Amino acid sequence: MAMFRIGEAAELLGVSTDTVRRWVDAGRLAATRDAHGHRVVDGVDLAAFVRATAAAPEEHAELSSARNRLRGIVTAVVKDTVMAQVDIQAGPFRVVSLMSREAVDDLGLEVGALAVAVIKSTTVVVERPTAAKGRTGT
């Protein structure tokens, strides 16, 4: 059973450790104490919390079969005569998209613009970190 310290849970949720502590103190997120007295969150409880607090789909999201939507800010646009590369920072994630220059121009994509990266893929690679990095328990 995977157990996450408060700092690890905060990193996974993209919030501060103080925020996670407040959620635990308010009873919104269950936590126990480990053998050293540190508060830890069970991985199953953390997953349930994430599902329950997930943001509602954006307007018009139901018009697409793609469910992986990352809202972020455009941090770079590199265009040539035919193609373009657009970098979006969505929280801690950098998403890079290659598209036609015409699409970039039509969408008005420029550094500082709000954008949503919609990802539809038939292949998703799932990895697990090594036991020595970033988690307690098995």
CSV table of C-alpha atoms in Angstrom, one decimal:
chain,number,residue,atom,x,y,z
A,1,MET,CA,0.0,0.0,0.0
A,2,ALA,CA,1.5,3.3,-1.1
A,3,MET,CA,1.7,6.0,1.6
A,4,PHE,CA,2.6,9.6,0.8
A,5,ARG,CA,4.0,12.2,3.2
A,6,ILE,CA,2.3,15.6,3.2
A,7,GLY,CA,5.0,17.1,1.0
A,8,GLU,CA,4.8,14.3,-1.5
A,9,ALA,CA,1.0,14.6,-1.6
A,10,ALA,CA,1.3,18.4,-2.1
A,11,GLU,CA,3.7,17.9,-5.0
A,12,LEU,CA,1.3,15.4,-6.7
A,13,LEU,CA,-1.6,17.8,-6.2
A,14,GLY,CA,0.3,20.9,-7.3
A,15,VAL,CA,-0.4,22.7,-4.1
A,16,SER,CA,1.6,23.8,-1.0
A,17,THR,CA,2.2,21.6,2.0
A,18,ASP,CA,0.2,24.1,4.1
A,19,THR,CA,-2.8,23.6,1.8
A,20,VAL,CA,-2.6,19.8,2.3
A,21,ARG,CA,-2.3,20.2,6.0
A,22,ARG,CA,-5.3,22.5,6.1
A,23,TRP,CA,-7.3,19.9,4.1
A,24,VAL,CA,-6.2,17.2,6.6
A,25,ASP,CA,-7.0,19.4,9.6
A,26,ALA,CA,-10.5,20.2,8.1
A,27,GLY,CA,-11.2,16.5,7.5
A,28,ARG,CA,-11.3,16.9,3.7
A,29,LEU,CA,-8.4,14.5,3.3
A,30,ALA,CA,-7.7,11.5,5.5
A,31,ALA,CA,-4.3,11.1,7.0
A,32,THR,CA,-2.6,9.0,9.7
A,33,ARG,CA,0.7,9.0,11.5
A,34,ASP,CA,3.6,6.8,10.4
A,35,ALA,CA,6.0,5.1,12.9
A,36,HIS,CA,8.0,8.4,13.1
A,37,GLY,CA,5.0,10.5,13.8
A,38,HIS,CA,4.8,12.1,10.4
A,39,ARG,CA,1.4,12.5,8.8
A,40,VAL,CA,0.9,10.3,5.8
A,41,VAL,CA,-1.9,9.9,3.2
A,42,ASP,CA,-2.9,6.5,1.9
A,43,GLY,CA,-2.5,6.4,-1.9
A,44,VAL,CA,-6.1,5.1,-2.3
A,45,ASP,CA,-7.5,8.0,-0.3
A,46,LEU,CA,-5.4,10.5,-2.2
A,47,ALA,CA,-6.7,9.1,-5.5
A,48,ALA,CA,-10.3,9.4,-4.3
A,49,PHE,CA,-9.7,12.9,-3.2
A,50,VAL,CA,-8.2,13.9,-6.6
A,51,ARG,CA,-11.2,12.3,-8.4
A,52,ALA,CA,-13.7,14.1,-6.1
A,53,THR,CA,-12.1,17.5,-6.5
A,54,ALA,CA,-11.3,17.3,-10.2
A,55,ALA,CA,-12.2,20.5,-12.1
A,56,ALA,CA,-15.3,20.4,-14.1
A,57,PRO,CA,-14.8,20.0,-17.9
A,58,GLU,CA,-14.3,23.3,-19.7
A,59,GLU,CA,-17.2,24.7,-21.7
A,60,HIS,CA,-17.7,22.8,-25.0
A,61,ALA,CA,-15.5,19.9,-23.7
A,62,GLU,CA,-18.4,17.5,-24.2
A,63,LEU,CA,-18.2,18.2,-27.9
A,64,SER,CA,-14.9,16.2,-28.1
A,65,SER,CA,-14.0,12.6,-27.3
A,66,ALA,CA,-10.7,13.8,-25.9
A,67,ARG,CA,-10.7,13.8,-22.1
A,68,ASN,CA,-7.1,14.9,-21.5
A,69,ARG,CA,-7.3,18.6,-21.5
A,70,LEU,CA,-4.4,20.7,-20.0
A,71,ARG,CA,-5.1,24.4,-19.6
A,72,GLY,CA,-2.0,26.6,-19.6
A,73,ILE,CA,-0.2,29.6,-21.0
A,74,VAL,CA,1.8,29.7,-24.3
A,75,THR,CA,5.4,30.2,-23.4
A,76,ALA,CA,7.0,30.0,-26.9
A,77,VAL,CA,6.0,30.0,-30.5
A,78,VAL,CA,8.5,29.2,-33.3
A,79,LYS,CA,7.2,29.5,-36.8
A,80,ASP,CA,8.7,28.9,-40.2
A,81,THR,CA,7.0,29.2,-43.6
A,82,VAL,CA,4.9,26.0,-43.2
A,83,MET,CA,5.1,24.6,-39.7
A,84,ALA,CA,5.2,25.9,-36.1
A,85,GLN,CA,6.1,24.7,-32.6
A,86,VAL,CA,4.0,25.9,-29.7
A,87,ASP,CA,5.1,25.4,-26.1
A,88,ILE,CA,2.4,25.5,-23.4
A,89,GLN,CA,3.1,25.4,-19.6
A,90,ALA,CA,0.2,23.7,-17.9
A,91,GLY,CA,1.0,23.7,-14.2
A,92,PRO,CA,4.2,21.8,-13.8
A,93,PHE,CA,3.9,20.2,-17.3
A,94,ARG,CA,5.4,21.5,-20.5
A,95,VAL,CA,3.4,20.5,-23.6
A,96,VAL,CA,4.9,20.9,-27.0
A,97,SER,CA,2.8,20.8,-30.1
A,98,LEU,CA,3.8,20.8,-33.8
A,99,MET,CA,1.2,22.2,-36.1
A,100,SER,CA,0.9,24.2,-39.3
A,101,ARG,CA,1.8,27.9,-39.2
A,102,GLU,CA,-1.7,28.6,-40.6
A,103,ALA,CA,-3.3,26.9,-37.5
A,104,VAL,CA,-1.1,29.1,-35.2
A,105,ASP,CA,-2.1,32.2,-37.0
A,106,ASP,CA,-5.8,31.3,-37.1
A,107,LEU,CA,-5.8,30.5,-33.4
A,108,GLY,CA,-3.9,33.7,-32.5
A,109,LEU,CA,-1.4,31.7,-30.6
A,110,GLU,CA,1.3,34.0,-29.1
A,111,VAL,CA,3.5,34.1,-26.0
A,112,GLY,CA,1.3,34.9,-23.0
A,113,ALA,CA,-2.0,33.6,-24.6
A,114,LEU,CA,-4.2,31.2,-22.7
A,115,ALA,CA,-4.5,27.8,-24.5
A,116,VAL,CA,-5.8,24.3,-23.8
A,117,ALA,CA,-3.7,21.3,-25.0
A,118,VAL,CA,-6.2,18.6,-25.9
A,119,ILE,CA,-4.5,15.2,-26.0
A,120,LYS,CA,-6.0,12.2,-27.8
A,121,SER,CA,-3.7,9.3,-28.2
A,122,THR,CA,-3.9,5.6,-28.7
A,123,THR,CA,-0.7,5.0,-26.8
A,124,VAL,CA,-0.1,6.1,-23.3
A,125,VAL,CA,3.2,5.0,-21.6
A,126,VAL,CA,2.8,4.6,-17.8
A,127,GLU,CA,6.0,4.5,-15.7
A,128,ARG,CA,6.5,4.1,-12.0
A,129,PRO,CA,9.3,5.9,-10.1
A,130,THR,CA,12.0,3.8,-8.5
A,131,ALA,CA,11.3,2.9,-4.9
A,132,ALA,CA,14.2,5.1,-3.7
A,133,LYS,CA,12.6,8.3,-5.2
A,134,GLY,CA,9.5,10.1,-3.9
A,135,ARG,CA,7.3,7.6,-2.2
A,136,THR,CA,7.1,5.5,1.0
A,137,GLY,CA,5.6,2.0,1.2
A,138,THR,CA,5.1,-0.4,-1.6
